[in-house]
Coordinates of C-alpha atoms and ligand atoms in Angstrom, one line a residue:
Chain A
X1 CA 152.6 155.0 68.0
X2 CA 152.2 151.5 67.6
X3 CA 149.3 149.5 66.8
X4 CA 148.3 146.2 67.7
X5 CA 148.2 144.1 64.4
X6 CA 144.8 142.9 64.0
X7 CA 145.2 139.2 63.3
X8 CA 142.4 137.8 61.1
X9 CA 140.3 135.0 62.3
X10 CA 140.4 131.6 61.7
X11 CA 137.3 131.9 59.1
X12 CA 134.9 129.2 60.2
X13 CA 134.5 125.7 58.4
X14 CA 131.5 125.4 56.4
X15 CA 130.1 121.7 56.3
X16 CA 126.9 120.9 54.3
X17 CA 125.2 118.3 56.3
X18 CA 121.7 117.6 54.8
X19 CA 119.8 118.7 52.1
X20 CA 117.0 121.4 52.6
X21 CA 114.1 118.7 52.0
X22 CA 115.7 115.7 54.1
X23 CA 114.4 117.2 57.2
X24 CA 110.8 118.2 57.4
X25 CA 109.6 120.6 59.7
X26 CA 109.3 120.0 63.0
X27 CA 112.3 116.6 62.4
X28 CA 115.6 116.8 63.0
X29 CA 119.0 114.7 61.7
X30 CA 122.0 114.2 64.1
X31 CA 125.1 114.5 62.2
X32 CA 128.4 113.9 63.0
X33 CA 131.1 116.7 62.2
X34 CA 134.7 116.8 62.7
X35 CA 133.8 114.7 65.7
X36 CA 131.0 116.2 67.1
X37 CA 127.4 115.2 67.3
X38 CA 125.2 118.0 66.4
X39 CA 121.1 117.4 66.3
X40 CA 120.0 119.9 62.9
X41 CA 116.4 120.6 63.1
X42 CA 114.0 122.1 60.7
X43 CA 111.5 124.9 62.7
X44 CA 108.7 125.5 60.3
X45 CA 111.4 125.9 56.9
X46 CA 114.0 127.5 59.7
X47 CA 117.0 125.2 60.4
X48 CA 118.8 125.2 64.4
X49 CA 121.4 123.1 65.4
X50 CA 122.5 122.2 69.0
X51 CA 125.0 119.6 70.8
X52 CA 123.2 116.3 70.7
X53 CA 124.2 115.2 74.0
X54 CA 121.9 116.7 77.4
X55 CA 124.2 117.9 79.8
X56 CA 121.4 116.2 82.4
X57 CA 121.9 112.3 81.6
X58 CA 123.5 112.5 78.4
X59 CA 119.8 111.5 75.9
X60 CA 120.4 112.3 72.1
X61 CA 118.7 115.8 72.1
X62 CA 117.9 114.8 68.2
X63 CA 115.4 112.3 69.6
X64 CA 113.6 115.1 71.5
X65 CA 110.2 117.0 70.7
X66 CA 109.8 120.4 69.4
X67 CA 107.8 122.6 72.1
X68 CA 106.9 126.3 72.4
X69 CA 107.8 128.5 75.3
X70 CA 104.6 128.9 77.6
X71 CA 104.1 131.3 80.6
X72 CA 101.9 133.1 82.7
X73 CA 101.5 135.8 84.5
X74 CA 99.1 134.5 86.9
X75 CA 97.0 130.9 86.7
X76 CA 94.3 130.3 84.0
X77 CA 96.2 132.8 81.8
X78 CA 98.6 131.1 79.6
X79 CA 100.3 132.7 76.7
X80 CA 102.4 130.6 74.1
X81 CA 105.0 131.7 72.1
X82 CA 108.1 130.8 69.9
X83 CA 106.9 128.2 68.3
X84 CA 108.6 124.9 68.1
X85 CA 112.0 126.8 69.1
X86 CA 112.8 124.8 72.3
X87 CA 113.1 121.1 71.9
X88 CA 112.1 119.1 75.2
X89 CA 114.6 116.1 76.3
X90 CA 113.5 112.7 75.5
X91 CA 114.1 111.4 78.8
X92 CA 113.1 113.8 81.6
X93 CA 112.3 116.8 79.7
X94 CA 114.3 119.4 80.1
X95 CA 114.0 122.0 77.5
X96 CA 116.5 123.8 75.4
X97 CA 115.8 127.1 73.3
X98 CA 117.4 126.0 70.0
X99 CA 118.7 129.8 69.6
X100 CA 120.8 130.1 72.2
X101 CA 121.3 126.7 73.8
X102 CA 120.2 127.4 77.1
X103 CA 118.0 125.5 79.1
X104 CA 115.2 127.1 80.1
X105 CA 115.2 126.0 83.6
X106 CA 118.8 126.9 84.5
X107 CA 119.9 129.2 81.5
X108 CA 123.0 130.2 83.7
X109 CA 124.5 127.2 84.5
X110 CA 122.9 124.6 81.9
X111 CA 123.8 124.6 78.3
X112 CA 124.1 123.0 74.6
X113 CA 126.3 124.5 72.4
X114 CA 124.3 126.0 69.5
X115 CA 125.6 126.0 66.1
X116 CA 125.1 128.6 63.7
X117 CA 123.1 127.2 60.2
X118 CA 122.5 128.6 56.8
X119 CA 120.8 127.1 54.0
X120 CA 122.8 127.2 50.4
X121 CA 122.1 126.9 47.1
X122 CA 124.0 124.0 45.4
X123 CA 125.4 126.2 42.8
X124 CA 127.0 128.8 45.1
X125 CA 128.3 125.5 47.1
X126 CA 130.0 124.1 44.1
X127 CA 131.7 127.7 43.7
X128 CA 132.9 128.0 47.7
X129 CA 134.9 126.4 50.2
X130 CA 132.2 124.0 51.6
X131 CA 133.0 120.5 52.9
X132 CA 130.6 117.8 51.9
X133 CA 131.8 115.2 52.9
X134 CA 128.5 113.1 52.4
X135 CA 126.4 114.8 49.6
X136 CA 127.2 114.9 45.6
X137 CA 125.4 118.9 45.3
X138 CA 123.5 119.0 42.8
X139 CA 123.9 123.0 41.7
X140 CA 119.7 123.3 41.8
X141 CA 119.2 121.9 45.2
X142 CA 119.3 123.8 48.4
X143 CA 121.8 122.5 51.3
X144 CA 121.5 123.1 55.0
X145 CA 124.8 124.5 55.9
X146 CA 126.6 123.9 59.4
X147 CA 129.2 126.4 60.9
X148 CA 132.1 125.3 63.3
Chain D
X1 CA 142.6 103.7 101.9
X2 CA 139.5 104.4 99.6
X3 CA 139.4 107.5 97.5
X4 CA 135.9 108.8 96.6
X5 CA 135.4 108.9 93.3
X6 CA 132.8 110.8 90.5
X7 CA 130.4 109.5 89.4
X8 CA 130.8 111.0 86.6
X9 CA 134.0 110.6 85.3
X10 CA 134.0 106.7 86.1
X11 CA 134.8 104.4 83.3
X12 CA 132.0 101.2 82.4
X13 CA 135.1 98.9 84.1
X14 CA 134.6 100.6 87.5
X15 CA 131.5 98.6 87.9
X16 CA 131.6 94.8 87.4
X17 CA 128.2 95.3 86.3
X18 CA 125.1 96.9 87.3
X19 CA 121.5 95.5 89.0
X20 CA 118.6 97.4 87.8
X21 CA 116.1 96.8 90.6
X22 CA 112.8 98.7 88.4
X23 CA 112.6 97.3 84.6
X24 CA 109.1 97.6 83.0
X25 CA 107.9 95.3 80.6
X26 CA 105.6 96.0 78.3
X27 CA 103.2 93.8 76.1
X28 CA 103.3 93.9 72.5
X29 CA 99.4 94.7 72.1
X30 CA 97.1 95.8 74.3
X31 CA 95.3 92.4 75.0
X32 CA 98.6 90.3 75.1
X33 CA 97.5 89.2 78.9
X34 CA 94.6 87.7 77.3
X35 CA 96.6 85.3 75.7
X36 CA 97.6 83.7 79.0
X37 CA 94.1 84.1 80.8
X38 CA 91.5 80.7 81.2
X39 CA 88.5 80.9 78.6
X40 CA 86.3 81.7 81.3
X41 CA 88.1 85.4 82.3
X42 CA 88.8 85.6 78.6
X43 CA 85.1 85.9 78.3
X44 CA 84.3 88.3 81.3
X45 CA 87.3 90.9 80.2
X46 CA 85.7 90.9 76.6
X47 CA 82.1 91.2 77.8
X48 CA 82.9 93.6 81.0
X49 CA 86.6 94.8 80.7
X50 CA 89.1 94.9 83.6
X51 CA 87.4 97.9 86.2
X52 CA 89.9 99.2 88.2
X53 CA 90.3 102.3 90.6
X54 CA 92.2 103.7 87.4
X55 CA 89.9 106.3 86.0
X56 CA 90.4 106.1 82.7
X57 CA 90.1 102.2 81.6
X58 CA 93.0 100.8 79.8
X59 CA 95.2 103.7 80.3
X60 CA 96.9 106.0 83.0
X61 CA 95.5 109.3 84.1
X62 CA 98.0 111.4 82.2
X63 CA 99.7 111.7 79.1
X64 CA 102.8 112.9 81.1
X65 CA 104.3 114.6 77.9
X66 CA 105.3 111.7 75.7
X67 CA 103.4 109.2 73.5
X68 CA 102.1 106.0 75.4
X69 CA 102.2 106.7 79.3
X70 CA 105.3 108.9 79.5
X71 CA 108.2 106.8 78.1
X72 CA 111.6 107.7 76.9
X73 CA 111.1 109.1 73.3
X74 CA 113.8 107.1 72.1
X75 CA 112.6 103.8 73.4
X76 CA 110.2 102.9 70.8
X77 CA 111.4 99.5 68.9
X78 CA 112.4 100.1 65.6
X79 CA 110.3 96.6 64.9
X80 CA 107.3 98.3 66.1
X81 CA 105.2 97.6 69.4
X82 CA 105.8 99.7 72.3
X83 CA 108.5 100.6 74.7
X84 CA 109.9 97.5 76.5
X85 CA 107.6 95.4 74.5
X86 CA 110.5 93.8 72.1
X87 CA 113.1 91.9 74.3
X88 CA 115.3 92.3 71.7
X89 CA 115.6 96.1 71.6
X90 CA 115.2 95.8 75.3
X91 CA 118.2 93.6 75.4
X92 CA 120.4 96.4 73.1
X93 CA 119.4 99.8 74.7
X94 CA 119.4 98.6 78.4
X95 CA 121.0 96.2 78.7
X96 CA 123.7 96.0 76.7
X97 CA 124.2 100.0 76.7
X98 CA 123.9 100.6 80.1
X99 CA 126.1 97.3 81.5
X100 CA 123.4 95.8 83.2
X101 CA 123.7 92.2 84.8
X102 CA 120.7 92.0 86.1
X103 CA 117.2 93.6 85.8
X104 CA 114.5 92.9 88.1
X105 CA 111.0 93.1 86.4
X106 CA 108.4 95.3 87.6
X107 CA 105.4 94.9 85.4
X108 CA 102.6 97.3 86.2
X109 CA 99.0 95.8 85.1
X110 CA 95.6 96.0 86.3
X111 CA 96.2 92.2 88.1
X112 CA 96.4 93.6 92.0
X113 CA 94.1 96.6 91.1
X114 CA 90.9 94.7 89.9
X115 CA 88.2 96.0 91.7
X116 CA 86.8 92.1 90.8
X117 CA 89.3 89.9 93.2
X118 CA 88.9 86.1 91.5
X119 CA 89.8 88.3 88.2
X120 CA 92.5 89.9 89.9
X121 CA 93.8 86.9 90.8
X122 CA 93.6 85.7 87.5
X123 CA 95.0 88.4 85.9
X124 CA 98.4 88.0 88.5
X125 CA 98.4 84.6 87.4
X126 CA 98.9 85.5 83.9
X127 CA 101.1 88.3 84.3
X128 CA 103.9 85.6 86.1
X129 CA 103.3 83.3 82.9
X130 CA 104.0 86.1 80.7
X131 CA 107.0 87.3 82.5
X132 CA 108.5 84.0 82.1
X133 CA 107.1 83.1 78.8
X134 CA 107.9 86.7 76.9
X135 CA 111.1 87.9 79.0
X136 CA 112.8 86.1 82.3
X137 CA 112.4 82.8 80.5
X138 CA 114.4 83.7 77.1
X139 CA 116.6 86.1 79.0
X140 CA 118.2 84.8 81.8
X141 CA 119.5 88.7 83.2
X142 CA 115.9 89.8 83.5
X143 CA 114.5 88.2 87.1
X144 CA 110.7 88.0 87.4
X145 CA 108.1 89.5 90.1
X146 CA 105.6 87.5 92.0
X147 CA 102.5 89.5 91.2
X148 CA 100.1 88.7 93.6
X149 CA 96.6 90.3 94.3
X150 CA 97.2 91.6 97.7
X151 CA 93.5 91.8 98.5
X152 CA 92.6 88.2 99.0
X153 CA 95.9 87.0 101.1
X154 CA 94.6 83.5 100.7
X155 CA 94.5 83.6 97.2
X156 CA 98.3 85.3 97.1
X157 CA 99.8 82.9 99.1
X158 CA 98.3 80.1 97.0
X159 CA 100.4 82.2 94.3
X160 CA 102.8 82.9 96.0
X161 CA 103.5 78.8 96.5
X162 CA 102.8 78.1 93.3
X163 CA 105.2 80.2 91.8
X164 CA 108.3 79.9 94.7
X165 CA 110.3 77.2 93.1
X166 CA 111.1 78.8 90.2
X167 CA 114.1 80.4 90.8
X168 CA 113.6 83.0 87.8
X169 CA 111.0 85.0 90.3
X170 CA 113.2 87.3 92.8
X171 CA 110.4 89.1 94.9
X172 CA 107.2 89.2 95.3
X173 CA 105.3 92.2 94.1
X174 CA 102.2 94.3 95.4
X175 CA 101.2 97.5 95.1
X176 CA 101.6 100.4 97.5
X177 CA 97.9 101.9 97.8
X178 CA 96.2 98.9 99.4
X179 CA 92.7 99.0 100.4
X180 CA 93.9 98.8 104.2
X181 CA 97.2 100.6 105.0
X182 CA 99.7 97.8 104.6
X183 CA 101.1 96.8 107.9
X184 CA 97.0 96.0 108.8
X185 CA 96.6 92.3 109.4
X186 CA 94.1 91.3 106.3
X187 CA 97.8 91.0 104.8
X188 CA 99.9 89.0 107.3
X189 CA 99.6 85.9 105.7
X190 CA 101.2 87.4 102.4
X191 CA 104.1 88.4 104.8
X192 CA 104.6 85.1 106.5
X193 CA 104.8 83.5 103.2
X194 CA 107.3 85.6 102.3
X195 CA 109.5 85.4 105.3
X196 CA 109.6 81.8 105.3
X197 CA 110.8 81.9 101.8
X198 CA 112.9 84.3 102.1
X199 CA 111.5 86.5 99.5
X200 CA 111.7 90.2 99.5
X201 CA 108.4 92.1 99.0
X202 CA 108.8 95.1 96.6
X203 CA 106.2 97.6 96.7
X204 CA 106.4 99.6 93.6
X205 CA 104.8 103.2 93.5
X206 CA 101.6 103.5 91.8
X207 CA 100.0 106.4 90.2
X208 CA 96.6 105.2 91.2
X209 CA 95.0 102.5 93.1
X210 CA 92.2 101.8 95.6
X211 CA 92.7 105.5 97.1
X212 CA 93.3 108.9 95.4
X213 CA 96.8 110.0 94.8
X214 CA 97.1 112.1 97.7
X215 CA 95.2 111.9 100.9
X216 CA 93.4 114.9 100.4
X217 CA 91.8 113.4 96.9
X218 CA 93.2 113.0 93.3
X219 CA 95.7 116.2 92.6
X220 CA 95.2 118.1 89.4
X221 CA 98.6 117.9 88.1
X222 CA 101.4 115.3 87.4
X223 CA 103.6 117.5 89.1
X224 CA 101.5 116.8 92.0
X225 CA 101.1 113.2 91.5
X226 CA 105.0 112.8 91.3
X227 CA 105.2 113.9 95.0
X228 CA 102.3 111.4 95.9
X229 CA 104.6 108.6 95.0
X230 CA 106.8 109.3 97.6
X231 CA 103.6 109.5 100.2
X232 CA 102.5 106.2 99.4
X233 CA 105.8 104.8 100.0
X234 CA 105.8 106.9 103.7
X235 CA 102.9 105.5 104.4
X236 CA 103.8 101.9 103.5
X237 CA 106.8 102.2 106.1
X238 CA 104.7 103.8 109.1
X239 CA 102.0 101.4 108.8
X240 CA 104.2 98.4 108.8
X241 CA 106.2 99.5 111.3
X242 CA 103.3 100.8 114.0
X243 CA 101.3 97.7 113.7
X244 CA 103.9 95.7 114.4
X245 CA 104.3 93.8 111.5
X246 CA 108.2 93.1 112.0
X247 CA 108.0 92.0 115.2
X248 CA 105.9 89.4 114.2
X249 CA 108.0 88.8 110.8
X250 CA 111.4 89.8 112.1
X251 CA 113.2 88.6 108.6
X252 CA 110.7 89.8 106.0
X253 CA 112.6 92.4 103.7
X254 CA 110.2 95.1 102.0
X255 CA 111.8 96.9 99.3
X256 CA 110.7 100.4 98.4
X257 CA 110.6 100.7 94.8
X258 CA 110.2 104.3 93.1
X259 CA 109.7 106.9 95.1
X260 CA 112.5 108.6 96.3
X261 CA 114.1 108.6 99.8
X262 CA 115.8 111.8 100.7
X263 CA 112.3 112.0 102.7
X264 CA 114.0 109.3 105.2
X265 CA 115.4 110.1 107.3
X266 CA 112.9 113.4 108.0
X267 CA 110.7 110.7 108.5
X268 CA 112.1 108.2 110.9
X269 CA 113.5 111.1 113.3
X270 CA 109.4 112.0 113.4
X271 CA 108.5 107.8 114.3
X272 CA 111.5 108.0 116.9
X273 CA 110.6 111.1 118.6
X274 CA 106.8 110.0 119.0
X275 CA 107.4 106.3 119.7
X276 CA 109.6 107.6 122.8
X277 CA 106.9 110.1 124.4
X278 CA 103.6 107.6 122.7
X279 CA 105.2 104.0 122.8
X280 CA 102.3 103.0 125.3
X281 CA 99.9 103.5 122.5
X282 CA 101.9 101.0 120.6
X283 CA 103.3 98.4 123.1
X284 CA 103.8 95.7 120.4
X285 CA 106.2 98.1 118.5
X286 CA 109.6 97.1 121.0
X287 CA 111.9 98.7 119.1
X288 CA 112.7 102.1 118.1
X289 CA 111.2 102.3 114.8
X290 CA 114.8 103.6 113.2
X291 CA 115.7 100.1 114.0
X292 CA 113.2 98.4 111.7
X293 CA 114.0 100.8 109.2
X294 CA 117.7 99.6 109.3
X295 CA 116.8 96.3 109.0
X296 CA 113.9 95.2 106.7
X297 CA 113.8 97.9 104.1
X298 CA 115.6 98.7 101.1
X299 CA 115.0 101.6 98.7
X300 CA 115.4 101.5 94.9
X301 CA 117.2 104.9 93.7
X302 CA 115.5 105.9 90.9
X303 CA 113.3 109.1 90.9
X304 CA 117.1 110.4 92.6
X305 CA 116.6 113.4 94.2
X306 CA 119.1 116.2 92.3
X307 CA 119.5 118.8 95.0
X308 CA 121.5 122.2 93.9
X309 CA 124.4 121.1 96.2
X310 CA 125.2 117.4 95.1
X311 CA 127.3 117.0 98.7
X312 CA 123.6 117.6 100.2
X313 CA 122.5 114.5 98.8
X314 CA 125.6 112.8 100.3
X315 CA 124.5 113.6 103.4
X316 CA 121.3 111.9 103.1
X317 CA 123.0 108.8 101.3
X318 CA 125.0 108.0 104.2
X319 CA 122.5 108.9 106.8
X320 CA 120.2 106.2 105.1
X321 CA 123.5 103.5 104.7
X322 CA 125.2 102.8 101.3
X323 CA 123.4 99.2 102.4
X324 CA 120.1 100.2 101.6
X325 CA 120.3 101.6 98.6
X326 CA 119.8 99.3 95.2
X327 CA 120.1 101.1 91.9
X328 CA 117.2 101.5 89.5
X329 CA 116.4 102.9 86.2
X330 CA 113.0 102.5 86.0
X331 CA 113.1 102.0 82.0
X332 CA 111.6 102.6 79.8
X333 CA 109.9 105.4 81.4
X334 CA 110.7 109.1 80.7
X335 CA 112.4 109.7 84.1
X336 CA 114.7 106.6 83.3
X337 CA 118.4 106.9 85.3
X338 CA 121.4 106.0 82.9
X339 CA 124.2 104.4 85.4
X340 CA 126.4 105.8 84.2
X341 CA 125.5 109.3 84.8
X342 CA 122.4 109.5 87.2
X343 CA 124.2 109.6 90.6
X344 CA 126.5 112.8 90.5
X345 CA 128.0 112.3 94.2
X346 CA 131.4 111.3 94.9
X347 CA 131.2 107.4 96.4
X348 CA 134.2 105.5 97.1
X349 CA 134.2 102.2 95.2
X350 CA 132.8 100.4 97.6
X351 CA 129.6 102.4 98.4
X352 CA 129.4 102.4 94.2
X353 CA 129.8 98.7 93.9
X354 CA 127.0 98.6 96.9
X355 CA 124.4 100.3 95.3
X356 CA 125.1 99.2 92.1
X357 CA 125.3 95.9 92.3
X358 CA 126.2 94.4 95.6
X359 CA 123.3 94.9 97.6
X360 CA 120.8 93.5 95.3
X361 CA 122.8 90.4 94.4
X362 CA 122.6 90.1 98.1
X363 CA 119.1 90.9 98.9
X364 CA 117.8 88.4 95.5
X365 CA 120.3 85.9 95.7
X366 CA 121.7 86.9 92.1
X367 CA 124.5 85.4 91.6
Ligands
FES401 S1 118.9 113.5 80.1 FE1 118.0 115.3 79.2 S2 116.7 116.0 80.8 FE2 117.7 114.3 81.7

């Protein structure tokens, strides 16, 4: 009996796009990679990245705020959670959860693409296959790491 | 034959170039107005401050998410000063990004809202030297307002003539929440002056003014209040229409700036209905009141109303006539409209170049 071949993946490309201390928390960086615009931002010492560009209108997501997820289960109780995960449009406010990309108010149909980021140390970055196209690594910093 | 096209997928080119109808300027500190004020109200704001129906002085009632008054995060000058406060980063992210021609200036201070009318006046006064001084005068693509302080209609019309042969002022300007509803006489004068110049009137939404923002008393949340704008504007269009204010004033155009109008049409079918069984009531109202609505207002697009079904607000577009209709983006606010992506219905290049640009050349004499 045959078997299908299992064909390995195309391994993903592993850009370094900032380093670790360029973006405090709560900030974010847009940077552009093999053509894209990705906004990178720093979630109390956790890095996300999502598609810049709101589906909505098109406003650079980087420009938007940081916000927690509220809800309730009925009025004057509120409970707040996930800290700083969703970022909130800059022009009409729509909010994304930095996780997934979805929007919380139409999670279905409304989306960013959300990129997966590590953070490196420069040595192990000098060793691998990482593009840096921007950044001389210095082998004792730490390096925010984008995959595409 | 015209193909519709999306609005979407359309290319800068498609448009010769766009009218923004709702453009806020901003001053560069908070007592710029001073600057342009006579010693003597210089004096009186320092010693008892501008009161207004506003509750809060100086600022509006809510935060509305963003720093300063709800604006676009992003439209903070890089030289400092707020949003729409530095022509020159004004010039760069609307203008030049969004391919405007035009943009009409809708400044929104305390001038018409002074609970003190001589100061009011005074105030409106300064605001038109301050448009032309700070923004219509060194840019020739942003077109001034005619602030007046509706209150005291002799004092506006002295304004009004004072300011008319300068062609950088396109309308005249007045807010929607009046003391009286707007079609009551107290403001005819205003409306004769601006027939016989030919001026449109634009009545811009207001958060606030002489009345709470709904008619049952001030809401408790901005998601409220954002429905109130569209109820001033309703209310605007009745009382002007049922007190006969067009048969007196058969050219005067009223443009209704900022708040909607998929609530139209709901709206006028409701005025025909009762004119027909009630119209003895109203004998000085000859026409059906559709008919008024077809000819002396116009409606500024921006807040668009994003239904699930985009073809739904098609409907309502051509119910309303492509005529009507002048785009806005209400910058720098946060619920700005980018022109190139805000209206998500297929038009046909015509009814795009209409809304876009034509009709407001037209109604402002741009040209
Ligand atoms: S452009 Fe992002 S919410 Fe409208």
């Amino acid at each position: 009996m045959s078997t299908t071949p299992t064909r390995e993946k195309r391994p993903p490309a592993r850009h370094v796009v900032a380093r670790v201390d360029e973006i405090a928390p709560g900030a974010s960086k847009l940077v552009h990679v093999e053509g894209r615009d990705i906004a990178v931002f720093n979630v109390a010492g956790e890095f996300m990245a999502i598609a810049n560009r709101c589906p909505h209108e098109g406003a650079d997501l980087c420009k938007g705020k940081l916000t927690s997820l509220f809800e309730s289960d009925e009025p004057g109780v509120v409970k707040m959670s996930r800290h700083g995960e969703l970022v909130r449009c800059p022009w009409h406010g729509w909010e994304f959860d930095l996780r997934s990309g979805k929007s919380w108010c139409d999670p279905a149909r409304t989306r960013v693409k959300s990129y997966d980021v590590a953070v490196e140390h420069g040595a192990r970055l000098v060793e691998g296959t990482y593009r840096a196209e921007v950044f001389k690594i210095s082998v004792d910093d730490e390096y925010v790491v984008l995959e595409l | 034959m015209e193909t519709p096209v999306l609005e979407r997928s359309s290319e800068k080119s498609q448009i010769q170039g766009v009218v923004d109808c709702d453009v806020h300027p901003a001053f560069s500190k908070p007592d710029q107005l001073l600057d342009y004020l006579p010693e003597r109200w210089k004096t009186h704001v320092r010693d008892f401050a501008v009161r207004t129906a506003n509750p809060l002085l100086g600022t509006l009632p809510y935060p509305r998410m963003t720093p300063g008054n709800g604006m676009r995060r992003d439209s903070w000058p890089p030289n400092g000063g707020p949003p729409a406060s530095d022509l020159a980063f004004l010039q760069q992210q609307l203008l030049e990004e969004c391919n405007i021609d035009y943009g009409i200036l809708q400044p929104l201070a305390a001038g018409s809202m002074a609970f003190n009318q001589e100061l009011g006046a005074a105030l409106c006064a300064a605001l038109n030297d301050w448009q032309i001084d700070k923004f219509a005068g060194p840019e020739p693509r942003l077109k001034a307002s005619i602030c007046i302080s509706q209150e005291d209609a002799k004092e506006s019309v002295a304004e009004i003539d004072r300011r008319v042969t300068d062609r950088r002022f396109v309308q005249i300007a007045m807010p929607p929440r009046t003391l009286e509803p707007c079609g009551r006489r107290r403001y005819w004068p205003i409306y004769e002056a601006a027939e016989h110049y030919g001026l449109p009137i634009g009545l811009h939404t207001s958060a606030f003014g002489y009345r709470p923002n709904t008619p049952s008393g001030w809401s408790s949340f901005y998601l409220e209040e954002h429905y109130a704008a569209s109820n001033s504007l309703q209310t605007v269009l009745s009382s002007m229409i049922l007190e006969g204010v067009f048969e007196q004033f058969p050219k005067l155009k009223i443009v209704l700036v900022e708040g909607g109008f998929s609530w139209l049409p709901s709206l006028v079918w409701r005025l025909d209905r009762e004119w027909k069984r009630m119209r003895d009531e109203v004998p000085h109202v000859k026409r059906k009141p559709s008919e008024y609505v077809r000819e002396n207002f116009w409606y500024t697009t921006q807040p668009i109303e994003e239904p699930e079904n985009n073809r739904h607000l098609l409907d309502i577009l051509r119910w309303i006539g492509t005529d009507r209709l002048m785009f806005s983006t209400d910058y720098p606010h946060w619920d700005f409209d980018d022109p190139r992506f805000a209206f998500k219905v297929p038009l046909t290049p015509a009814e795009r170049s209409a809304i876009f640009r034509d009709n407001a050349v037209e109604l402002f004499g741009l040209k």
